[in-house]
Structures are given as C-alpha cells and as structure tokens.
PDB file of C-alpha atoms and ligand atoms in Angstrom:
ATOM      1  CA  UNK A  93     136.959 142.643  61.656  1.00  0.00           C
ATOM      2  CA  UNK A  94     133.630 141.264  60.427  1.00  0.00           C
ATOM      3  CA  UNK A  95     132.461 139.667  63.647  1.00  0.00           C
ATOM      4  CA  UNK A  96     134.142 142.011  66.076  1.00  0.00           C
ATOM      5  CA  UNK A  97     132.259 144.358  68.340  1.00  0.00           C
ATOM      6  CA  UNK A  98     134.069 147.637  67.786  1.00  0.00           C
ATOM      7  CA  UNK A  99     134.371 149.888  70.859  1.00  0.00           C
ATOM      8  CA  UNK A 100     132.725 153.262  70.425  1.00  0.00           C
ATOM      9  CA  UNK A 101     135.486 155.189  72.191  1.00  0.00           C
ATOM     10  CA  UNK A 102     139.143 154.151  72.239  1.00  0.00           C
ATOM     11  CA  UNK A 103     141.603 156.157  74.338  1.00  0.00           C
ATOM     12  CA  UNK A 104     145.351 155.749  73.937  1.00  0.00           C
ATOM     13  CA  UNK A 105     148.260 156.635  76.204  1.00  0.00           C
ATOM     14  CA  UNK A 106     150.896 156.826  73.512  1.00  0.00           C
ATOM     15  CA  UNK A 107     154.177 155.950  75.170  1.00  0.00           C
ATOM     16  CA  UNK A 108     157.655 154.799  74.198  1.00  0.00           C
ATOM     17  CA  UNK A 109     158.750 157.421  71.660  1.00  0.00           C
ATOM     18  CA  UNK A 110     161.962 158.061  73.591  1.00  0.00           C
ATOM     19  CA  UNK A 111     162.827 154.381  73.978  1.00  0.00           C
ATOM     20  CA  UNK A 112     162.085 153.750  70.304  1.00  0.00           C
ATOM     21  CA  UNK A 113     164.646 156.416  69.363  1.00  0.00           C
ATOM     22  CA  UNK A 114     167.175 155.180  71.922  1.00  0.00           C
ATOM     23  CA  UNK A 115     167.030 151.645  70.516  1.00  0.00           C
ATOM     24  CA  UNK A 116     167.980 153.101  67.145  1.00  0.00           C
ATOM     25  CA  UNK A 117     170.687 155.377  68.638  1.00  0.00           C
ATOM     26  CA  UNK A 118     168.719 158.429  67.550  1.00  0.00           C
ATOM     27  CA  UNK A 119     167.797 161.565  69.528  1.00  0.00           C
ATOM     28  CA  UNK A 120     164.523 161.320  71.479  1.00  0.00           C
ATOM     29  CA  UNK A 121     162.969 163.981  69.285  1.00  0.00           C
ATOM     30  CA  UNK A 122     163.188 161.684  66.272  1.00  0.00           C
ATOM     31  CA  UNK A 123     161.011 159.288  68.252  1.00  0.00           C
ATOM     32  CA  UNK A 124     158.468 162.035  68.852  1.00  0.00           C
ATOM     33  CA  UNK A 125     158.407 162.927  65.150  1.00  0.00           C
ATOM     34  CA  UNK A 126     157.816 159.275  64.263  1.00  0.00           C
ATOM     35  CA  UNK A 127     155.171 159.031  66.993  1.00  0.00           C
ATOM     36  CA  UNK A 128     153.329 161.964  65.479  1.00  0.00           C
ATOM     37  CA  UNK A 129     153.201 160.128  62.130  1.00  0.00           C
ATOM     38  CA  UNK A 130     151.791 157.081  63.903  1.00  0.00           C
ATOM     39  CA  UNK A 131     148.997 159.258  65.308  1.00  0.00           C
ATOM     40  CA  UNK A 132     148.059 160.387  61.797  1.00  0.00           C
ATOM     41  CA  UNK A 133     147.944 156.800  60.516  1.00  0.00           C
ATOM     42  CA  UNK A 134     146.042 155.420  63.488  1.00  0.00           C
ATOM     43  CA  UNK A 135     143.258 158.013  63.079  1.00  0.00           C
ATOM     44  CA  UNK A 136     142.655 156.676  59.572  1.00  0.00           C
ATOM     45  CA  UNK A 137     142.795 153.060  60.736  1.00  0.00           C
ATOM     46  CA  UNK A 138     140.410 153.769  63.612  1.00  0.00           C
ATOM     47  CA  UNK A 139     138.041 155.469  61.209  1.00  0.00           C
ATOM     48  CA  UNK A 140     138.219 152.495  58.790  1.00  0.00           C
ATOM     49  CA  UNK A 141     137.384 150.137  61.644  1.00  0.00           C
ATOM     50  CA  UNK A 142     134.307 152.117  62.617  1.00  0.00           C
ATOM     51  CA  UNK A 143     135.614 153.633  65.851  1.00  0.00           C
ATOM     52  CA  UNK A 144     133.584 156.796  66.506  1.00  0.00           C
ATOM     53  CA  UNK A 145     135.779 158.428  69.173  1.00  0.00           C
ATOM     54  CA  UNK A 146     139.552 158.308  69.373  1.00  0.00           C
ATOM     55  CA  UNK A 147     141.370 160.152  72.155  1.00  0.00           C
ATOM     56  CA  UNK A 148     145.142 160.382  72.489  1.00  0.00           C
ATOM     57  CA  UNK A 149     147.218 161.562  75.448  1.00  0.00           C
ATOM     58  CA  UNK A 150     149.910 163.660  73.834  1.00  0.00           C
ATOM     59  CA  UNK A 151     151.279 165.929  76.592  1.00  0.00           C
ATOM     60  CA  UNK A 152     150.614 165.734  80.325  1.00  0.00           C
ATOM     61  CA  UNK A 153     150.635 168.436  82.994  1.00  0.00           C
ATOM     62  CA  UNK A 154     153.738 166.618  84.302  1.00  0.00           C
ATOM     63  CA  UNK A 155     155.597 166.547  80.977  1.00  0.00           C
ATOM     64  CA  UNK A 156     156.837 170.138  81.575  1.00  0.00           C
ATOM     65  CA  UNK A 157     159.397 168.510  83.879  1.00  0.00           C
ATOM     66  CA  UNK A 158     161.299 167.267  80.823  1.00  0.00           C
ATOM     67  CA  UNK A 159     164.429 169.089  79.616  1.00  0.00           C
ATOM     68  CA  UNK A 160     163.592 172.416  77.940  1.00  0.00           C
ATOM     69  CA  UNK A 161     164.973 171.180  74.595  1.00  0.00           C
ATOM     70  CA  UNK A 162     162.577 168.269  74.532  1.00  0.00           C
ATOM     71  CA  UNK A 163     159.588 170.396  75.571  1.00  0.00           C
ATOM     72  CA  UNK A 164     160.430 172.875  72.796  1.00  0.00           C
ATOM     73  CA  UNK A 165     160.704 170.083  70.244  1.00  0.00           C
ATOM     74  CA  UNK A 166     157.332 168.667  71.357  1.00  0.00           C
ATOM     75  CA  UNK A 167     155.694 172.109  71.063  1.00  0.00           C
ATOM     76  CA  UNK A 168     157.168 172.551  67.588  1.00  0.00           C
ATOM     77  CA  UNK A 169     155.835 169.160  66.509  1.00  0.00           C
ATOM     78  CA  UNK A 170     152.471 170.114  67.906  1.00  0.00           C
ATOM     79  CA  UNK A 171     152.491 173.379  65.976  1.00  0.00           C
ATOM     80  CA  UNK A 172     153.287 171.525  62.733  1.00  0.00           C
ATOM     81  CA  UNK A 173     150.709 168.884  63.508  1.00  0.00           C
ATOM     82  CA  UNK A 174     147.912 171.392  64.175  1.00  0.00           C
ATOM     83  CA  UNK A 175     148.605 172.979  60.804  1.00  0.00           C
ATOM     84  CA  UNK A 176     148.170 169.785  58.793  1.00  0.00           C
ATOM     85  CA  UNK A 177     145.333 168.723  61.055  1.00  0.00           C
ATOM     86  CA  UNK A 178     143.036 171.538  59.866  1.00  0.00           C
ATOM     87  CA  UNK A 179     143.360 170.338  56.262  1.00  0.00           C
ATOM     88  CA  UNK A 180     143.024 166.670  57.201  1.00  0.00           C
ATOM     89  CA  UNK A 181     140.021 167.281  59.418  1.00  0.00           C
ATOM     90  CA  UNK A 182     137.968 168.703  56.617  1.00  0.00           C
ATOM     91  CA  UNK A 183     139.158 166.199  54.050  1.00  0.00           C
ATOM     92  CA  UNK A 184     138.274 163.283  56.349  1.00  0.00           C
ATOM     93  CA  UNK A 185     135.150 164.813  57.899  1.00  0.00           C
ATOM     94  CA  UNK A 186     136.836 164.544  61.307  1.00  0.00           C
ATOM     95  CA  UNK A 187     135.767 166.562  64.341  1.00  0.00           C
ATOM     96  CA  UNK A 188     138.766 167.584  66.432  1.00  0.00           C
ATOM     97  CA  UNK A 189     138.740 168.599  70.092  1.00  0.00           C
ATOM     98  CA  UNK A 190     141.464 169.391  72.564  1.00  0.00           C
ATOM     99  CA  UNK A 191     141.163 168.573  76.259  1.00  0.00           C
ATOM    100  CA  UNK A 192     143.497 169.856  78.963  1.00  0.00           C
ATOM    101  CA  UNK A 193     144.391 173.311  80.190  1.00  0.00           C
ATOM    102  CA  UNK A 194     145.218 175.049  76.937  1.00  0.00           C
ATOM    103  CA  UNK A 195     145.731 178.354  78.788  1.00  0.00           C
ATOM    104  CA  UNK A 196     149.112 176.883  79.760  1.00  0.00           C
ATOM    105  CA  UNK A 197     150.216 176.715  76.113  1.00  0.00           C
ATOM    106  CA  UNK A 198     151.711 179.574  74.100  1.00  0.00           C
ATOM    107  CA  UNK A 199     149.285 182.131  72.600  1.00  0.00           C
ATOM    108  CA  UNK A 200     149.851 180.987  69.009  1.00  0.00           C
ATOM    109  CA  UNK A 201     149.133 177.361  69.902  1.00  0.00           C
ATOM    110  CA  UNK A 202     145.956 178.363  71.744  1.00  0.00           C
ATOM    111  CA  UNK A 203     144.879 180.300  68.684  1.00  0.00           C
ATOM    112  CA  UNK A 204     145.567 177.346  66.356  1.00  0.00           C
ATOM    113  CA  UNK A 205     143.638 175.008  68.627  1.00  0.00           C
ATOM    114  CA  UNK A 206     140.578 177.274  68.640  1.00  0.00           C
ATOM    115  CA  UNK A 207     140.763 177.585  64.850  1.00  0.00           C
ATOM    116  CA  UNK A 208     140.979 173.831  64.438  1.00  0.00           C
ATOM    117  CA  UNK A 209     138.045 173.166  66.768  1.00  0.00           C
ATOM    118  CA  UNK A 210     135.983 175.841  65.071  1.00  0.00           C
ATOM    119  CA  UNK A 211     136.867 174.679  61.535  1.00  0.00           C
ATOM    120  CA  UNK A 212     135.948 171.063  62.265  1.00  0.00           C
ATOM    121  CA  UNK A 213     132.977 171.481  64.606  1.00  0.00           C
ATOM    122  CA  UNK A 214     130.324 170.585  62.020  1.00  0.00           C
ATOM    123  CA  UNK A 215     132.142 167.502  60.740  1.00  0.00           C
ATOM    124  CA  UNK A 216     130.237 164.305  61.346  1.00  0.00           C
ATOM    125  CA  UNK A 217     132.928 161.612  60.982  1.00  0.00           C
ATOM    126  CA  UNK A 218     135.342 160.349  63.630  1.00  0.00           C
ATOM    127  CA  UNK A 219     135.724 162.437  66.795  1.00  0.00           C
ATOM    128  CA  UNK A 220     139.421 162.886  67.378  1.00  0.00           C
ATOM    129  CA  UNK A 221     140.453 164.328  70.735  1.00  0.00           C
ATOM    130  CA  UNK A 222     143.975 165.346  71.721  1.00  0.00           C
ATOM    131  CA  UNK A 223     144.874 165.674  75.408  1.00  0.00           C
ATOM    132  CA  UNK A 224     147.359 168.550  75.704  1.00  0.00           C
ATOM    133  CA  UNK A 225     148.674 169.918  78.963  1.00  0.00           C
ATOM    134  CA  UNK A 226     146.156 167.443  80.317  1.00  0.00           C
ATOM    135  CA  UNK A 227     146.145 166.008  83.828  1.00  0.00           C
ATOM    136  CA  UNK A 228     143.072 164.360  85.267  1.00  0.00           C
ATOM    137  CA  UNK A 229     143.561 165.885  88.710  1.00  0.00           C
ATOM    138  CA  UNK A 230     143.996 169.333  87.177  1.00  0.00           C
ATOM    139  CA  UNK A 231     140.845 168.767  85.093  1.00  0.00           C
ATOM    140  CA  UNK A 232     138.869 167.845  88.218  1.00  0.00           C
ATOM    141  CA  UNK A 233     140.141 170.850  90.168  1.00  0.00           C
ATOM    142  CA  UNK A 234     139.209 173.172  87.284  1.00  0.00           C
ATOM    143  CA  UNK A 235     135.779 171.534  87.137  1.00  0.00           C
ATOM    144  CA  UNK A 236     135.324 172.006  90.865  1.00  0.00           C
ATOM    145  CA  UNK A 237     136.228 175.703  90.621  1.00  0.00           C
ATOM    146  CA  UNK A 238     133.820 176.269  87.716  1.00  0.00           C
ATOM    147  CA  UNK A 239     131.089 174.482  89.655  1.00  0.00           C
ATOM    148  CA  UNK A 240     131.749 176.617  92.733  1.00  0.00           C
ATOM    149  CA  UNK A 241     131.545 179.762  90.564  1.00  0.00           C
ATOM    150  CA  UNK A 242     128.106 178.644  89.407  1.00  0.00           C
ATOM    151  CA  UNK A 243     126.992 177.978  92.970  1.00  0.00           C
ATOM    152  CA  UNK A 244     128.176 181.423  94.074  1.00  0.00           C
ATOM    153  CA  UNK A 245     126.409 183.002  91.096  1.00  0.00           C
ATOM    154  CA  UNK A 246     123.284 181.048  92.105  1.00  0.00           C
ATOM    155  CA  UNK A 247     123.139 179.208  88.787  1.00  0.00           C
ATOM    156  CA  UNK A 248     123.509 175.873  90.563  1.00  0.00           C
ATOM    157  CA  UNK A 249     122.307 174.497  93.916  1.00  0.00           C
ATOM    158  CA  UNK A 250     124.481 172.195  95.974  1.00  0.00           C
ATOM    159  CA  UNK A 251     121.589 169.752  96.420  1.00  0.00           C
ATOM    160  CA  UNK A 252     121.232 169.454  92.633  1.00  0.00           C
ATOM    161  CA  UNK A 253     124.800 168.192  92.112  1.00  0.00           C
ATOM    162  CA  UNK A 254     124.879 164.683  90.672  1.00  0.00           C
ATOM    163  CA  UNK A 255     127.526 162.631  88.871  1.00  0.00           C
ATOM    164  CA  UNK A 256     126.122 163.987  85.616  1.00  0.00           C
ATOM    165  CA  UNK A 257     126.393 167.567  86.844  1.00  0.00           C
ATOM    166  CA  UNK A 258     130.066 167.028  87.629  1.00  0.00           C
ATOM    167  CA  UNK A 259     130.683 165.283  84.300  1.00  0.00           C
ATOM    168  CA  UNK A 260     129.364 168.365  82.544  1.00  0.00           C
ATOM    169  CA  UNK A 261     132.103 170.515  84.056  1.00  0.00           C
ATOM    170  CA  UNK A 262     134.867 168.225  82.805  1.00  0.00           C
ATOM    171  CA  UNK A 263     136.789 168.874  79.567  1.00  0.00           C
ATOM    172  CA  UNK A 264     135.315 165.624  78.254  1.00  0.00           C
ATOM    173  CA  UNK A 265     131.670 166.686  78.694  1.00  0.00           C
ATOM    174  CA  UNK A 266     130.900 166.059  75.015  1.00  0.00           C
ATOM    175  CA  UNK A 267     132.517 162.613  74.949  1.00  0.00           C
ATOM    176  CA  UNK A 268     131.191 159.224  76.043  1.00  0.00           C
ATOM    177  CA  UNK A 269     133.455 157.418  78.536  1.00  0.00           C
ATOM    178  CA  UNK A 270     136.173 155.339  76.837  1.00  0.00           C
ATOM    179  CA  UNK A 271     135.304 151.668  76.266  1.00  0.00           C
ATOM    180  CA  UNK A 272     138.898 150.640  75.709  1.00  0.00           C
ATOM    181  CA  UNK A 273     142.159 152.154  76.965  1.00  0.00           C
ATOM    182  CA  UNK A 274     145.407 151.211  75.249  1.00  0.00           C
ATOM    183  CA  UNK A 275     148.848 151.987  76.656  1.00  0.00           C
ATOM    184  CA  UNK A 276     151.936 151.150  74.639  1.00  0.00           C
ATOM    185  CA  UNK A 277     155.563 150.550  75.715  1.00  0.00           C
ATOM    186  CA  UNK A 278     154.938 148.088  78.539  1.00  0.00           C
ATOM    187  CA  UNK A 279     154.077 150.644  81.230  1.00  0.00           C
ATOM    188  CA  UNK A 280     150.958 149.718  83.161  1.00  0.00           C
ATOM    189  CA  UNK A 281     149.843 152.926  84.847  1.00  0.00           C
ATOM    190  CA  UNK A 282     147.492 155.804  84.116  1.00  0.00           C
ATOM    191  CA  UNK A 283     149.939 158.681  84.620  1.00  0.00           C
ATOM    192  CA  UNK A 284     147.070 161.042  85.533  1.00  0.00           C
ATOM    193  CA  UNK A 285     144.909 160.237  82.490  1.00  0.00           C
ATOM    194  CA  UNK A 286     141.095 160.350  82.667  1.00  0.00           C
ATOM    195  CA  UNK A 287     140.739 159.061  86.232  1.00  0.00           C
ATOM    196  CA  UNK A 288     137.017 159.830  86.326  1.00  0.00           C
ATOM    197  CA  UNK A 289     136.199 158.719  82.792  1.00  0.00           C
ATOM    198  CA  UNK A 290     137.994 155.333  82.954  1.00  0.00           C
ATOM    199  CA  UNK A 291     135.891 154.001  85.863  1.00  0.00           C
ATOM    200  CA  UNK A 292     134.534 151.064  83.787  1.00  0.00           C
ATOM    201  CA  UNK A 293     136.926 151.031  80.837  1.00  0.00           C
ATOM    202  CA  UNK A 294     138.735 147.865  79.718  1.00  0.00           C
ATOM    203  CA  UNK A 295     142.539 148.198  79.785  1.00  0.00           C
ATOM    204  CA  UNK A 296     144.917 146.802  77.163  1.00  0.00           C
ATOM    205  CA  UNK A 297     148.679 147.020  77.645  1.00  0.00           C
ATOM    206  CA  UNK A 298     151.238 146.154  74.997  1.00  0.00           C
ATOM    207  CA  UNK A 299     155.045 146.198  74.900  1.00  0.00           C
ATOM    208  CA  UNK A 300     154.967 147.685  71.381  1.00  0.00           C
ATOM    209  CA  UNK A 301     156.515 151.180  71.390  1.00  0.00           C
ATOM    210  CA  UNK A 302     154.196 153.888  70.093  1.00  0.00           C
ATOM    211  CA  UNK A 303     156.106 154.650  66.849  1.00  0.00           C
ATOM    212  CA  UNK A 304     155.733 150.927  65.935  1.00  0.00           C
ATOM    213  CA  UNK A 305     152.013 150.767  66.718  1.00  0.00           C
ATOM    214  CA  UNK A 306     149.830 150.106  63.664  1.00  0.00           C
ATOM    215  CA  UNK A 307     146.499 148.810  62.422  1.00  0.00           C
ATOM    216  CA  UNK A 308     147.429 145.199  63.203  1.00  0.00           C
ATOM    217  CA  UNK A 309     148.189 146.129  66.820  1.00  0.00           C
ATOM    218  CA  UNK A 310     144.961 148.116  67.060  1.00  0.00           C
ATOM    219  CA  UNK A 311     143.088 145.085  65.805  1.00  0.00           C
ATOM    220  CA  UNK A 312     144.747 142.932  68.500  1.00  0.00           C
ATOM    221  CA  UNK A 313     143.577 145.389  71.147  1.00  0.00           C
ATOM    222  CA  UNK A 314     140.020 145.198  69.801  1.00  0.00           C
ATOM    223  CA  UNK A 315     140.152 141.413  69.756  1.00  0.00           C
ATOM    224  CA  UNK A 316     141.245 141.483  73.403  1.00  0.00           C
ATOM    225  CA  UNK A 317     138.356 143.864  74.143  1.00  0.00           C
ATOM    226  CA  UNK A 318     135.956 141.407  72.537  1.00  0.00           C
ATOM    227  CA  UNK A 319     137.048 138.719  74.980  1.00  0.00           C
ATOM    228  CA  UNK A 320     136.122 140.817  78.007  1.00  0.00           C
ATOM    229  CA  UNK A 321     132.878 140.484  79.917  1.00  0.00           C
ATOM    230  CA  UNK A 322     131.818 143.997  80.920  1.00  0.00           C
ATOM    231  CA  UNK A 323     129.608 143.651  83.963  1.00  0.00           C
ATOM    232  CA  UNK A 324     129.439 147.278  85.184  1.00  0.00           C
ATOM    233  CA  UNK A 325     128.849 146.005  88.697  1.00  0.00           C
ATOM    234  CA  UNK A 326     126.105 143.587  87.690  1.00  0.00           C
ATOM    235  CA  UNK A 327     126.429 139.807  87.320  1.00  0.00           C
TER     236      UNK A 327
HETATM  237  C1  IPE B 112     155.418 159.409  74.808  1.00  0.00           C
HETATM  238  O1  IPE B 112     156.733 158.945  74.688  1.00  0.00           O
HETATM  239  C2  IPE B 112     155.254 160.845  74.362  1.00  0.00           C
HETATM  240  C3  IPE B 112     155.090 161.825  75.436  1.00  0.00           C
HETATM  241  C4  IPE B 112     154.910 161.550  76.707  1.00  0.00           C
HETATM  242  C5  IPE B 112     155.156 163.222  75.081  1.00  0.00           C
HETATM  243  P1  IPE B 112     157.829 159.210  75.798  1.00  0.00           P
HETATM  244  O2  IPE B 112     158.566 160.456  75.460  1.00  0.00           O
HETATM  245  O3  IPE B 112     157.258 159.170  77.139  1.00  0.00           O
HETATM  246  O4  IPE B 112     158.792 157.962  75.554  1.00  0.00           O
HETATM  247  P2  IPE B 112     159.580 157.139  76.657  1.00  0.00           P
HETATM  248  O5  IPE B 112     158.581 156.723  77.689  1.00  0.00           O
HETATM  249  O6  IPE B 112     160.618 158.054  77.220  1.00  0.00           O
HETATM  250  O7  IPE B 112     160.159 155.989  75.915  1.00  0.00           O
HETATM  251  C1  IPE B 113     152.229 159.691  79.919  1.00  0.00           C
HETATM  252  O1  IPE B 113     153.488 159.281  79.502  1.00  0.00           O
HETATM  253  C2  IPE B 113     151.883 161.005  79.315  1.00  0.00           C
HETATM  254  C3  IPE B 113     151.647 160.969  77.865  1.00  0.00           C
HETATM  255  C4  IPE B 113     151.631 159.904  77.121  1.00  0.00           C
HETATM  256  C5  IPE B 113     151.419 162.249  77.252  1.00  0.00           C
HETATM  257  P1  IPE B 113     154.798 159.567  80.380  1.00  0.00           P
HETATM  258  O2  IPE B 113     155.909 158.890  79.677  1.00  0.00           O
HETATM  259  O3  IPE B 113     154.921 161.012  80.638  1.00  0.00           O
HETATM  260  O4  IPE B 113     154.417 158.841  81.746  1.00  0.00           O
HETATM  261  P2  IPE B 113     155.331 158.329  82.941  1.00  0.00           P
HETATM  262  O5  IPE B 113     156.171 159.467  83.370  1.00  0.00           O
HETATM  263  O6  IPE B 113     156.155 157.196  82.410  1.00  0.00           O
HETATM  264  O7  IPE B 113     154.356 157.862  83.971  1.00  0.00           O
HETATM  265 MG1   MG B 114     157.032 157.746  78.538  1.00  0.00          MG
END
C-alpha cells in the first residue's frame, strides 16, 4: 500500500449475497448473514488502509419488492448489526451515519439508528455510512420538498439556489463525494445509488460476490483507482 494514493471516500454497492448462497445450495438468508460479516471486516480493512469515509448500500427503496420472508430476515440482520455496531463504533472510534428514508423502517430500528448516530457522533476515526431504505431519486425528491418548504417559509430565495445549496438538502450533506465506487457480483449498474454524488467518481466492477470480498480485493480496487486519470472536465 506504501505508494498508493488512497481514495478519501469509497462507496460500495454490496451485491451477490443471494448468488453466493445459491452456489453453496444454502438459503439466500445465509448469504445475507455472511455478507453482514464481510461488512464488519471491510470497515476494519478500510480503516487500516487509511480510507476516511466508507459508505455501503445495504437496502434500497426497491428492495421491499423481495419476498416478505427475505425482507424480514434482512431487517432482523440489521437489528442485530445495529446492536453490535454501537459497541464497535466506540471501540474503533468510528462515526456512523445512516442515509435513506429511515421513516420507512420500523420504530425500533429508527430508534436504534438515532442512538447509534448519537453515540458515535464525536468519534474522529473512519466515517462509516450505511444506506438503508435508500434510493437516490427518493433522496432528491425529499431534498426538493425540504427546499420548497424553506422557500415558502422565506428562509431561502429561489435566486440563491446553487449546486451547493441543493447538496446541503441531501442525506449526504456531511460527506464528500465518493472518489471510488465498487460494485461486486458482476453487475454494472447503479440501481438508484447516489446519482448526484457519483458525478465524477471512478467505477470499479468485480465478479467477486460480496460475501467473498476481502482486503485483497479492496486493495485491487484501490490499485485500479490509482491507474485512473481524473480530469474533472479539464485536460
Ligand atoms: C445484496 O445481495 C444485498 C441486498 C441487496 C440486500 P443480493 O441479495 O442482491 O444478492 P443477489 O444479487 O441476489 O445475488
Ligand atoms: C442494489 O442491489 C441494492 C443494494 C445493494 C442494497 P440489488 O441486487 O437490489 O440491485 P438490482 O436489482 O440487481 O439492480
Ligand atoms: Mg443483487
């Protein structure tokens, strides 16, 4: 890692839990459980590598379409994860945030999320963000509504709206834009993830299924990132 330029913000679309389980003739939920363990490990690896912001897409606004059994299993995993996360966050000095419409989650999950954010808000280590009930279009519509409320309340003037104003209404207002986006499992699409924020992000796709993703794979993604020439519209 010595000579590598480490991206400040890495975002990951973790995908392939179901296919990982299927390959092993196991129920999909076993894949999700394994995927959740991979998330825990990758936070530590990212921290070791000097990554300051790590964001993972864990549940989309479209994932409610899945069979009720699977949605329930995912919510249970999330509940368990949030519990251990509070302890981990303080042990590892990690600041945790959740983006997405948490009002769509059950009351107890909302409560746990607020507790976790509150308990870790003064931590100064890695910024770990989980996208839950997150959809980029939904995020932009919510931002637009909040902005309109401020205009109606005369706290904001239409002529003062800039890209930065809009950014400040998004769930990600406290985060820099991702430098590197990783998607596992061979799919090469955004599936409604961070459409605004990824405008100049480098994309890395790998066939590795999320439960098999590890530090070595993360390092490969960063090596790929180091080979890119980021021009941001310049020459
Ligand atoms: C990613 O794995 C986890 C979530 C979207 C919740 P998938 O569940 O999408 O796994 P595949 O794509 O079916 O293999
Ligand atoms: C994207 O994965 C959403 C998350 C990783 C949470 P999906 O597996 O839901 O995406 P599609 O349906 O293949 O586009
Ligand atoms: Mg998938």
